Amino acid sequence: MGRAERQCTDVGSAATRSASQLIVDRRRHAAEIARFDSHVVCGPTRSDCDIWIGAIGADGYGRFYLTRDGVGFCVRPHRYALAIASGTVAAGVLGLHECDNPVCVKIAADADVRQHVVSGSQGDNMERMARMRRGGGRHAVRRFDSRGVRRARSVALRDAVRDGWPPRCKRRCFATSPPLSKSRSGGRVEGWVWRQRIGQATP
């Protein structure tokens, strides 16, 4: 792990800007974008997640270290991906995972049937959490939604695909997860969509 990654994963060593305005200019930030891309492994099919293989925080979500105007800070990789796609993510706009995979950074085309990372408000986030029964409102957070479990799964997934997408990657990644019931999984695991509802969307 490099110094920048350690700064993002070590508590207090670098500030994480979760909901500040984020601008990514394809020309001015070309080197930064190239470094970001070097930490992404794309899924084997169009509907699969693109996996972040860089630093992962204690909450199971990725961290991407930036230095701008002499100031170092961390951002969420999936929010950075939104900024690459749109140029600017306004303050208060969050990155939400429709695929329910904390280390996914895929921005799907609007016409695609399966969406991955989308923009939304904190209200959207809370509504989605309640709808999926993972927290918020009257729904209690299930034990397997804990930060520790979520991080362990994210790290297992990252490590499994770090050197490419091996044929048995899916089995290896899900081996660290709590057992699935048919009611939770729909009777199958489809691509990299995490039917287990492993964690809430974050900025």
mmCIF file with all atom_site columns, C-alpha atoms in Angstrom:
data_model
loop_
_atom_site.group_PDB
_atom_site.id
_atom_site.type_symbol
_atom_site.label_atom_id
_atom_site.label_alt_id
_atom_site.label_comp_id
_atom_site.label_asym_id
_atom_site.label_entity_id
_atom_site.label_seq_id
_atom_site.pdbx_PDB_ins_code
_atom_site.Cartn_x
_atom_site.Cartn_y
_atom_site.Cartn_z
_atom_site.occupancy
_atom_site.B_iso_or_equiv
_atom_site.pdbx_formal_charge
_atom_site.auth_seq_id
_atom_site.auth_comp_id
_atom_site.auth_asym_id
_atom_site.auth_atom_id
_atom_site.pdbx_PDB_model_num
ATOM 1   C CA . MET A 1 1   ? 0.000   0.000   0.000   1.00 0.00 ? 1   MET A CA 1
ATOM 2   C CA . GLY A 1 2   ? 1.414   3.375   -1.012  1.00 0.00 ? 2   GLY A CA 1
ATOM 3   C CA . ARG A 1 3   ? 1.663   6.493   1.142   1.00 0.00 ? 3   ARG A CA 1
ATOM 4   C CA . ALA A 1 4   ? -1.433  8.052   -0.445  1.00 0.00 ? 4   ALA A CA 1
ATOM 5   C CA . GLU A 1 5   ? -3.494  4.930   0.292   1.00 0.00 ? 5   GLU A CA 1
ATOM 6   C CA . ARG A 1 6   ? -2.293  4.877   3.904   1.00 0.00 ? 6   ARG A CA 1
ATOM 7   C CA . GLN A 1 7   ? -3.305  8.510   4.295   1.00 0.00 ? 7   GLN A CA 1
ATOM 8   C CA . CYS A 1 8   ? -6.827  7.618   3.227   1.00 0.00 ? 8   CYS A CA 1
ATOM 9   C CA . THR A 1 9   ? -7.222  4.509   5.362   1.00 0.00 ? 9   THR A CA 1
ATOM 10  C CA . ASP A 1 10  ? -5.476  5.731   8.528   1.00 0.00 ? 10  ASP A CA 1
ATOM 11  C CA . VAL A 1 11  ? -7.959  7.565   10.736  1.00 0.00 ? 11  VAL A CA 1
ATOM 12  C CA . GLY A 1 12  ? -7.259  11.276  10.948  1.00 0.00 ? 12  GLY A CA 1
ATOM 13  C CA . SER A 1 13  ? -4.312  11.336  8.533   1.00 0.00 ? 13  SER A CA 1
ATOM 14  C CA . ALA A 1 14  ? -6.253  12.883  5.653   1.00 0.00 ? 14  ALA A CA 1
ATOM 15  C CA . ALA A 1 15  ? -9.624  14.580  5.509   1.00 0.00 ? 15  ALA A CA 1
ATOM 16  C CA . THR A 1 16  ? -12.350 12.853  3.492   1.00 0.00 ? 16  THR A CA 1
ATOM 17  C CA . ARG A 1 17  ? -14.518 15.244  1.522   1.00 0.00 ? 17  ARG A CA 1
ATOM 18  C CA . SER A 1 18  ? -17.763 13.360  1.277   1.00 0.00 ? 18  SER A CA 1
ATOM 19  C CA . ALA A 1 19  ? -20.204 15.973  0.042   1.00 0.00 ? 19  ALA A CA 1
ATOM 20  C CA . SER A 1 20  ? -18.189 19.022  -1.040  1.00 0.00 ? 20  SER A CA 1
ATOM 21  C CA . GLN A 1 21  ? -18.259 20.255  -4.610  1.00 0.00 ? 21  GLN A CA 1
ATOM 22  C CA . LEU A 1 22  ? -16.014 18.038  -6.733  1.00 0.00 ? 22  LEU A CA 1
ATOM 23  C CA . ILE A 1 23  ? -14.738 19.160  -10.133 1.00 0.00 ? 23  ILE A CA 1
ATOM 24  C CA . VAL A 1 24  ? -12.856 16.863  -12.507 1.00 0.00 ? 24  VAL A CA 1
ATOM 25  C CA . ASP A 1 25  ? -11.620 18.409  -15.747 1.00 0.00 ? 25  ASP A CA 1
ATOM 26  C CA . ARG A 1 26  ? -10.523 15.798  -18.279 1.00 0.00 ? 26  ARG A CA 1
ATOM 27  C CA . ARG A 1 27  ? -7.628  17.958  -19.512 1.00 0.00 ? 27  ARG A CA 1
ATOM 28  C CA . ARG A 1 28  ? -6.453  19.646  -16.346 1.00 0.00 ? 28  ARG A CA 1
ATOM 29  C CA . HIS A 1 29  ? -6.802  16.493  -14.262 1.00 0.00 ? 29  HIS A CA 1
ATOM 30  C CA . ALA A 1 30  ? -5.681  13.988  -16.909 1.00 0.00 ? 30  ALA A CA 1
ATOM 31  C CA . ALA A 1 31  ? -2.902  12.525  -14.732 1.00 0.00 ? 31  ALA A CA 1
ATOM 32  C CA . GLU A 1 32  ? -5.268  12.261  -11.781 1.00 0.00 ? 32  GLU A CA 1
ATOM 33  C CA . ILE A 1 33  ? -7.860  10.458  -13.900 1.00 0.00 ? 33  ILE A CA 1
ATOM 34  C CA . ALA A 1 34  ? -5.202  8.076   -15.236 1.00 0.00 ? 34  ALA A CA 1
ATOM 35  C CA . ARG A 1 35  ? -4.208  7.230   -11.658 1.00 0.00 ? 35  ARG A CA 1
ATOM 36  C CA . PHE A 1 36  ? -7.861  6.659   -10.794 1.00 0.00 ? 36  PHE A CA 1
ATOM 37  C CA . ASP A 1 37  ? -8.312  4.359   -13.801 1.00 0.00 ? 37  ASP A CA 1
ATOM 38  C CA . SER A 1 38  ? -5.263  2.338   -12.720 1.00 0.00 ? 38  SER A CA 1
ATOM 39  C CA . HIS A 1 39  ? -7.216  1.380   -9.582  1.00 0.00 ? 39  HIS A CA 1
ATOM 40  C CA . VAL A 1 40  ? -10.271 0.075   -11.440 1.00 0.00 ? 40  VAL A CA 1
ATOM 41  C CA . VAL A 1 41  ? -10.923 -3.417  -12.816 1.00 0.00 ? 41  VAL A CA 1
ATOM 42  C CA . CYS A 1 42  ? -13.892 -3.523  -15.172 1.00 0.00 ? 42  CYS A CA 1
ATOM 43  C CA . GLY A 1 43  ? -16.377 -6.370  -15.006 1.00 0.00 ? 43  GLY A CA 1
ATOM 44  C CA . PRO A 1 44  ? -16.413 -8.989  -17.772 1.00 0.00 ? 44  PRO A CA 1
ATOM 45  C CA . THR A 1 45  ? -19.820 -7.948  -19.105 1.00 0.00 ? 45  THR A CA 1
ATOM 46  C CA . ARG A 1 46  ? -21.590 -4.648  -19.651 1.00 0.00 ? 46  ARG A CA 1
ATOM 47  C CA . SER A 1 47  ? -23.949 -5.237  -16.739 1.00 0.00 ? 47  SER A CA 1
ATOM 48  C CA . ASP A 1 48  ? -21.238 -6.127  -14.194 1.00 0.00 ? 48  ASP A CA 1
ATOM 49  C CA . CYS A 1 49  ? -19.720 -3.735  -11.686 1.00 0.00 ? 49  CYS A CA 1
ATOM 50  C CA . ASP A 1 50  ? -16.391 -2.002  -12.229 1.00 0.00 ? 50  ASP A CA 1
ATOM 51  C CA . ILE A 1 51  ? -14.411 -2.682  -9.048  1.00 0.00 ? 51  ILE A CA 1
ATOM 52  C CA . TRP A 1 52  ? -12.253 -0.216  -7.127  1.00 0.00 ? 52  TRP A CA 1
ATOM 53  C CA . ILE A 1 53  ? -8.982  -1.922  -6.138  1.00 0.00 ? 53  ILE A CA 1
ATOM 54  C CA . GLY A 1 54  ? -7.366  0.990   -4.309  1.00 0.00 ? 54  GLY A CA 1
ATOM 55  C CA . ALA A 1 55  ? -7.661  2.000   -0.665  1.00 0.00 ? 55  ALA A CA 1
ATOM 56  C CA . ILE A 1 56  ? -10.737 0.896   1.286   1.00 0.00 ? 56  ILE A CA 1
ATOM 57  C CA . GLY A 1 57  ? -11.848 2.604   4.475   1.00 0.00 ? 57  GLY A CA 1
ATOM 58  C CA . ALA A 1 58  ? -13.172 1.094   7.686   1.00 0.00 ? 58  ALA A CA 1
ATOM 59  C CA . ASP A 1 59  ? -16.725 1.485   6.367   1.00 0.00 ? 59  ASP A CA 1
ATOM 60  C CA . GLY A 1 60  ? -16.048 -0.782  3.364   1.00 0.00 ? 60  GLY A CA 1
ATOM 61  C CA . TYR A 1 61  ? -16.146 2.051   0.828   1.00 0.00 ? 61  TYR A CA 1
ATOM 62  C CA . GLY A 1 62  ? -13.203 3.116   -1.304  1.00 0.00 ? 62  GLY A CA 1
ATOM 63  C CA . ARG A 1 63  ? -10.904 6.085   -0.777  1.00 0.00 ? 63  ARG A CA 1
ATOM 64  C CA . PHE A 1 64  ? -9.079  8.053   -3.474  1.00 0.00 ? 64  PHE A CA 1
ATOM 65  C CA . TYR A 1 65  ? -6.345  10.482  -2.416  1.00 0.00 ? 65  TYR A CA 1
ATOM 66  C CA . LEU A 1 66  ? -6.013  13.816  -4.213  1.00 0.00 ? 66  LEU A CA 1
ATOM 67  C CA . THR A 1 67  ? -3.661  16.766  -3.904  1.00 0.00 ? 67  THR A CA 1
ATOM 68  C CA . ARG A 1 68  ? -5.002  20.068  -5.194  1.00 0.00 ? 68  ARG A CA 1
ATOM 69  C CA . ASP A 1 69  ? -3.485  23.494  -4.625  1.00 0.00 ? 69  ASP A CA 1
ATOM 70  C CA . GLY A 1 70  ? -1.066  21.906  -2.186  1.00 0.00 ? 70  GLY A CA 1
ATOM 71  C CA . VAL A 1 71  ? -3.805  20.400  -0.025  1.00 0.00 ? 71  VAL A CA 1
ATOM 72  C CA . GLY A 1 72  ? -4.237  16.637  0.289   1.00 0.00 ? 72  GLY A CA 1
ATOM 73  C CA . PHE A 1 73  ? -7.621  15.038  0.906   1.00 0.00 ? 73  PHE A CA 1
ATOM 74  C CA . CYS A 1 74  ? -9.619  11.888  0.163   1.00 0.00 ? 74  CYS A CA 1
ATOM 75  C CA . VAL A 1 75  ? -12.791 11.428  -1.863  1.00 0.00 ? 75  VAL A CA 1
ATOM 76  C CA . ARG A 1 76  ? -15.104 8.495   -2.444  1.00 0.00 ? 76  ARG A CA 1
ATOM 77  C CA . PRO A 1 77  ? -14.064 6.781   -5.696  1.00 0.00 ? 77  PRO A CA 1
ATOM 78  C CA . HIS A 1 78  ? -17.652 6.296   -6.848  1.00 0.00 ? 78  HIS A CA 1
ATOM 79  C CA . ARG A 1 79  ? -18.330 10.022  -6.381  1.00 0.00 ? 79  ARG A CA 1
ATOM 80  C CA . TYR A 1 80  ? -15.133 10.815  -8.281  1.00 0.00 ? 80  TYR A CA 1
ATOM 81  C CA . ALA A 1 81  ? -16.397 8.589   -11.102 1.00 0.00 ? 81  ALA A CA 1
ATOM 82  C CA . LEU A 1 82  ? -19.575 10.680  -11.223 1.00 0.00 ? 82  LEU A CA 1
ATOM 83  C CA . ALA A 1 83  ? -17.427 13.806  -11.495 1.00 0.00 ? 83  ALA A CA 1
ATOM 84  C CA . ILE A 1 84  ? -15.456 12.314  -14.396 1.00 0.00 ? 84  ILE A CA 1
ATOM 85  C CA . ALA A 1 85  ? -18.715 11.614  -16.200 1.00 0.00 ? 85  ALA A CA 1
ATOM 86  C CA . SER A 1 86  ? -20.348 14.990  -15.581 1.00 0.00 ? 86  SER A CA 1
ATOM 87  C CA . GLY A 1 87  ? -17.420 17.336  -14.926 1.00 0.00 ? 87  GLY A CA 1
ATOM 88  C CA . THR A 1 88  ? -18.843 18.567  -11.623 1.00 0.00 ? 88  THR A CA 1
ATOM 89  C CA . VAL A 1 89  ? -20.648 17.032  -8.673  1.00 0.00 ? 89  VAL A CA 1
ATOM 90  C CA . ALA A 1 90  ? -22.336 19.799  -6.721  1.00 0.00 ? 90  ALA A CA 1
ATOM 91  C CA . ALA A 1 91  ? -21.986 20.181  -2.967  1.00 0.00 ? 91  ALA A CA 1
ATOM 92  C CA . GLY A 1 92  ? -24.512 18.015  -1.167  1.00 0.00 ? 92  GLY A CA 1
ATOM 93  C CA . VAL A 1 93  ? -24.933 15.618  -4.080  1.00 0.00 ? 93  VAL A CA 1
ATOM 94  C CA . LEU A 1 94  ? -24.055 12.066  -3.087  1.00 0.00 ? 94  LEU A CA 1
ATOM 95  C CA . GLY A 1 95  ? -23.021 8.982   -5.009  1.00 0.00 ? 95  GLY A CA 1
ATOM 96  C CA . LEU A 1 96  ? -25.546 6.179   -4.427  1.00 0.00 ? 96  LEU A CA 1
ATOM 97  C CA . HIS A 1 97  ? -25.050 2.526   -5.314  1.00 0.00 ? 97  HIS A CA 1
ATOM 98  C CA . GLU A 1 98  ? -28.031 1.073   -7.145  1.00 0.00 ? 98  GLU A CA 1
ATOM 99  C CA . CYS A 1 99  ? -25.990 -2.130  -7.489  1.00 0.00 ? 99  CYS A CA 1
ATOM 100 C CA . ASP A 1 100 ? -25.502 -2.217  -3.696  1.00 0.00 ? 100 ASP A CA 1
ATOM 101 C CA . ASN A 1 101 ? -21.767 -2.822  -4.103  1.00 0.00 ? 101 ASN A CA 1
ATOM 102 C CA . PRO A 1 102 ? -19.658 -0.349  -2.046  1.00 0.00 ? 102 PRO A CA 1
ATOM 103 C CA . VAL A 1 103 ? -16.554 -0.762  -4.225  1.00 0.00 ? 103 VAL A CA 1
ATOM 104 C CA . CYS A 1 104 ? -18.324 -0.325  -7.567  1.00 0.00 ? 104 CYS A CA 1
ATOM 105 C CA . VAL A 1 105 ? -17.387 2.794   -9.573  1.00 0.00 ? 105 VAL A CA 1
ATOM 106 C CA . LYS A 1 106 ? -19.344 2.049   -12.743 1.00 0.00 ? 106 LYS A CA 1
ATOM 107 C CA . ILE A 1 107 ? -21.362 4.857   -14.322 1.00 0.00 ? 107 ILE A CA 1
ATOM 108 C CA . ALA A 1 108 ? -23.832 3.108   -16.612 1.00 0.00 ? 108 ALA A CA 1
ATOM 109 C CA . ALA A 1 109 ? -25.434 4.748   -19.630 1.00 0.00 ? 109 ALA A CA 1
ATOM 110 C CA . ASP A 1 110 ? -28.949 6.054   -19.030 1.00 0.00 ? 110 ASP A CA 1
ATOM 111 C CA . ALA A 1 111 ? -30.282 3.531   -21.528 1.00 0.00 ? 111 ALA A CA 1
ATOM 112 C CA . ASP A 1 112 ? -28.749 0.563   -19.702 1.00 0.00 ? 112 ASP A CA 1
ATOM 113 C CA . VAL A 1 113 ? -31.207 -1.672  -17.882 1.00 0.00 ? 113 VAL A CA 1
ATOM 114 C CA . ARG A 1 114 ? -28.931 -2.032  -14.860 1.00 0.00 ? 114 ARG A CA 1
ATOM 115 C CA . GLN A 1 115 ? -27.692 1.109   -13.146 1.00 0.00 ? 115 GLN A CA 1
ATOM 116 C CA . HIS A 1 116 ? -24.725 1.195   -10.780 1.00 0.00 ? 116 HIS A CA 1
ATOM 117 C CA . VAL A 1 117 ? -23.513 4.520   -9.331  1.00 0.00 ? 117 VAL A CA 1
ATOM 118 C CA . VAL A 1 118 ? -26.057 7.337   -9.553  1.00 0.00 ? 118 VAL A CA 1
ATOM 119 C CA . SER A 1 119 ? -26.301 10.810  -8.052  1.00 0.00 ? 119 SER A CA 1
ATOM 120 C CA . GLY A 1 120 ? -28.822 11.653  -5.364  1.00 0.00 ? 120 GLY A CA 1
ATOM 121 C CA . SER A 1 121 ? -29.528 13.587  -2.185  1.00 0.00 ? 121 SER A CA 1
ATOM 122 C CA . GLN A 1 122 ? -29.314 12.463  1.423   1.00 0.00 ? 122 GLN A CA 1
ATOM 123 C CA . GLY A 1 123 ? -33.107 12.229  1.319   1.00 0.00 ? 123 GLY A CA 1
ATOM 124 C CA . ASP A 1 124 ? -32.853 9.854   -1.644  1.00 0.00 ? 124 ASP A CA 1
ATOM 125 C CA . ASN A 1 125 ? -30.313 7.847   0.316   1.00 0.00 ? 125 ASN A CA 1
ATOM 126 C CA . MET A 1 126 ? -32.529 7.539   3.396   1.00 0.00 ? 126 MET A CA 1
ATOM 127 C CA . GLU A 1 127 ? -35.573 6.657   1.309   1.00 0.00 ? 127 GLU A CA 1
ATOM 128 C CA . ARG A 1 128 ? -33.610 3.986   -0.499  1.00 0.00 ? 128 ARG A CA 1
ATOM 129 C CA . MET A 1 129 ? -32.298 2.559   2.785   1.00 0.00 ? 129 MET A CA 1
ATOM 130 C CA . ALA A 1 130 ? -35.820 2.285   4.154   1.00 0.00 ? 130 ALA A CA 1
ATOM 131 C CA . ARG A 1 131 ? -37.120 0.778   0.931   1.00 0.00 ? 131 ARG A CA 1
ATOM 132 C CA . MET A 1 132 ? -34.424 -1.876  1.018   1.00 0.00 ? 132 MET A CA 1
ATOM 133 C CA . ARG A 1 133 ? -34.962 -2.480  4.744   1.00 0.00 ? 133 ARG A CA 1
ATOM 134 C CA . ARG A 1 134 ? -31.362 -1.860  5.699   1.00 0.00 ? 134 ARG A CA 1
ATOM 135 C CA . GLY A 1 135 ? -31.811 1.009   8.126   1.00 0.00 ? 135 GLY A CA 1
ATOM 136 C CA . GLY A 1 136 ? -33.596 4.309   8.556   1.00 0.00 ? 136 GLY A CA 1
ATOM 137 C CA . GLY A 1 137 ? -37.267 4.738   9.400   1.00 0.00 ? 137 GLY A CA 1
ATOM 138 C CA . ARG A 1 138 ? -38.735 1.712   11.151  1.00 0.00 ? 138 ARG A CA 1
ATOM 139 C CA . HIS A 1 139 ? -36.269 -0.767  9.652   1.00 0.00 ? 139 HIS A CA 1
ATOM 140 C CA . ALA A 1 140 ? -33.426 -1.989  11.854  1.00 0.00 ? 140 ALA A CA 1
ATOM 141 C CA . VAL A 1 141 ? -29.958 -2.515  10.392  1.00 0.00 ? 141 VAL A CA 1
ATOM 142 C CA . ARG A 1 142 ? -29.321 -6.235  10.138  1.00 0.00 ? 142 ARG A CA 1
ATOM 143 C CA . ARG A 1 143 ? -26.268 -7.707  11.787  1.00 0.00 ? 143 ARG A CA 1
ATOM 144 C CA . PHE A 1 144 ? -24.635 -8.541  8.451   1.00 0.00 ? 144 PHE A CA 1
ATOM 145 C CA . ASP A 1 145 ? -24.773 -4.845  7.530   1.00 0.00 ? 145 ASP A CA 1
ATOM 146 C CA . SER A 1 146 ? -22.032 -4.025  10.068  1.00 0.00 ? 146 SER A CA 1
ATOM 147 C CA . ARG A 1 147 ? -19.048 -1.965  8.969   1.00 0.00 ? 147 ARG A CA 1
ATOM 148 C CA . GLY A 1 148 ? -16.648 -4.797  9.753   1.00 0.00 ? 148 GLY A CA 1
ATOM 149 C CA . VAL A 1 149 ? -18.508 -7.321  7.606   1.00 0.00 ? 149 VAL A CA 1
ATOM 150 C CA . ARG A 1 150 ? -18.926 -4.800  4.819   1.00 0.00 ? 150 ARG A CA 1
ATOM 151 C CA . ARG A 1 151 ? -15.213 -3.947  4.830   1.00 0.00 ? 151 ARG A CA 1
ATOM 152 C CA . ALA A 1 152 ? -14.187 -7.624  4.906   1.00 0.00 ? 152 ALA A CA 1
ATOM 153 C CA . ARG A 1 153 ? -16.344 -8.298  1.871   1.00 0.00 ? 153 ARG A CA 1
ATOM 154 C CA . SER A 1 154 ? -15.062 -5.237  0.006   1.00 0.00 ? 154 SER A CA 1
ATOM 155 C CA . VAL A 1 155 ? -11.443 -6.203  0.686   1.00 0.00 ? 155 VAL A CA 1
ATOM 156 C CA . ALA A 1 156 ? -12.100 -9.807  -0.397  1.00 0.00 ? 156 ALA A CA 1
ATOM 157 C CA . LEU A 1 157 ? -13.661 -8.606  -3.632  1.00 0.00 ? 157 LEU A CA 1
ATOM 158 C CA . ARG A 1 158 ? -10.852 -6.134  -4.273  1.00 0.00 ? 158 ARG A CA 1
ATOM 159 C CA . ASP A 1 159 ? -8.153  -8.732  -3.645  1.00 0.00 ? 159 ASP A CA 1
ATOM 160 C CA . ALA A 1 160 ? -9.901  -11.336 -5.799  1.00 0.00 ? 160 ALA A CA 1
ATOM 161 C CA . VAL A 1 161 ? -9.983  -9.126  -8.902  1.00 0.00 ? 161 VAL A CA 1
ATOM 162 C CA . ARG A 1 162 ? -6.815  -7.081  -8.319  1.00 0.00 ? 162 ARG A CA 1
ATOM 163 C CA . ASP A 1 163 ? -4.858  -9.041  -10.936 1.00 0.00 ? 163 ASP A CA 1
ATOM 164 C CA . GLY A 1 164 ? -7.776  -9.470  -13.320 1.00 0.00 ? 164 GLY A CA 1
ATOM 165 C CA . TRP A 1 165 ? -11.123 -11.188 -13.296 1.00 0.00 ? 165 TRP A CA 1
ATOM 166 C CA . PRO A 1 166 ? -10.437 -14.893 -12.536 1.00 0.00 ? 166 PRO A CA 1
ATOM 167 C CA . PRO A 1 167 ? -13.052 -17.472 -13.602 1.00 0.00 ? 167 PRO A CA 1
ATOM 168 C CA . ARG A 1 168 ? -13.875 -18.456 -10.020 1.00 0.00 ? 168 ARG A CA 1
ATOM 169 C CA . CYS A 1 169 ? -13.731 -14.953 -8.598  1.00 0.00 ? 169 CYS A CA 1
ATOM 170 C CA . LYS A 1 170 ? -17.424 -14.903 -7.749  1.00 0.00 ? 170 LYS A CA 1
ATOM 171 C CA . ARG A 1 171 ? -17.145 -17.949 -5.514  1.00 0.00 ? 171 ARG A CA 1
ATOM 172 C CA . ARG A 1 172 ? -14.051 -16.597 -3.761  1.00 0.00 ? 172 ARG A CA 1
ATOM 173 C CA . CYS A 1 173 ? -15.622 -13.216 -3.071  1.00 0.00 ? 173 CYS A CA 1
ATOM 174 C CA . PHE A 1 174 ? -18.893 -14.515 -1.744  1.00 0.00 ? 174 PHE A CA 1
ATOM 175 C CA . ALA A 1 175 ? -17.122 -17.101 0.423   1.00 0.00 ? 175 ALA A CA 1
ATOM 176 C CA . THR A 1 176 ? -16.532 -14.403 3.070   1.00 0.00 ? 176 THR A CA 1
ATOM 177 C CA . SER A 1 177 ? -20.192 -13.350 3.108   1.00 0.00 ? 177 SER A CA 1
ATOM 178 C CA . PRO A 1 178 ? -22.983 -14.490 5.426   1.00 0.00 ? 178 PRO A CA 1
ATOM 179 C CA . PRO A 1 179 ? -25.027 -17.343 3.939   1.00 0.00 ? 179 PRO A CA 1
ATOM 180 C CA . LEU A 1 180 ? -27.792 -16.301 1.566   1.00 0.00 ? 180 LEU A CA 1
ATOM 181 C CA . SER A 1 181 ? -31.374 -17.379 1.810   1.00 0.00 ? 181 SER A CA 1
ATOM 182 C CA . LYS A 1 182 ? -33.454 -17.647 -1.327  1.00 0.00 ? 182 LYS A CA 1
ATOM 183 C CA . SER A 1 183 ? -35.680 -14.854 -0.086  1.00 0.00 ? 183 SER A CA 1
ATOM 184 C CA . ARG A 1 184 ? -32.684 -12.515 0.108   1.00 0.00 ? 184 ARG A CA 1
ATOM 185 C CA . SER A 1 185 ? -30.905 -13.623 -3.024  1.00 0.00 ? 185 SER A CA 1
ATOM 186 C CA . GLY A 1 186 ? -33.858 -14.246 -5.306  1.00 0.00 ? 186 GLY A CA 1
ATOM 187 C CA . GLY A 1 187 ? -32.540 -17.807 -5.614  1.00 0.00 ? 187 GLY A CA 1
ATOM 188 C CA . ARG A 1 188 ? -29.445 -16.753 -7.523  1.00 0.00 ? 188 ARG A CA 1
ATOM 189 C CA . VAL A 1 189 ? -26.496 -14.395 -7.538  1.00 0.00 ? 189 VAL A CA 1
ATOM 190 C CA . GLU A 1 190 ? -26.644 -12.301 -10.670 1.00 0.00 ? 190 GLU A CA 1
ATOM 191 C CA . GLY A 1 191 ? -23.385 -10.751 -11.884 1.00 0.00 ? 191 GLY A CA 1
ATOM 192 C CA . TRP A 1 192 ? -21.905 -8.520  -9.200  1.00 0.00 ? 192 TRP A CA 1
ATOM 193 C CA . VAL A 1 193 ? -25.219 -7.270  -7.872  1.00 0.00 ? 193 VAL A CA 1
ATOM 194 C CA . TRP A 1 194 ? -25.089 -7.849  -4.134  1.00 0.00 ? 194 TRP A CA 1
ATOM 195 C CA . ARG A 1 195 ? -28.532 -9.136  -3.245  1.00 0.00 ? 195 ARG A CA 1
ATOM 196 C CA . GLN A 1 196 ? -27.488 -9.383  0.397   1.00 0.00 ? 196 GLN A CA 1
ATOM 197 C CA . ARG A 1 197 ? -27.961 -5.626  0.885   1.00 0.00 ? 197 ARG A CA 1
ATOM 198 C CA . ILE A 1 198 ? -24.577 -5.345  2.529   1.00 0.00 ? 198 ILE A CA 1
ATOM 199 C CA . GLY A 1 199 ? -24.483 -1.677  3.381   1.00 0.00 ? 199 GLY A CA 1
ATOM 200 C CA . GLN A 1 200 ? -26.064 1.698   2.948   1.00 0.00 ? 200 GLN A CA 1
ATOM 201 C CA . ALA A 1 201 ? -25.142 4.119   0.177   1.00 0.00 ? 201 ALA A CA 1
ATOM 202 C CA . THR A 1 202 ? -22.697 6.801   1.228   1.00 0.00 ? 202 THR A CA 1
ATOM 203 C CA . PRO A 1 203 ? -21.509 10.117  -0.201  1.00 0.00 ? 203 PRO A CA 1
#
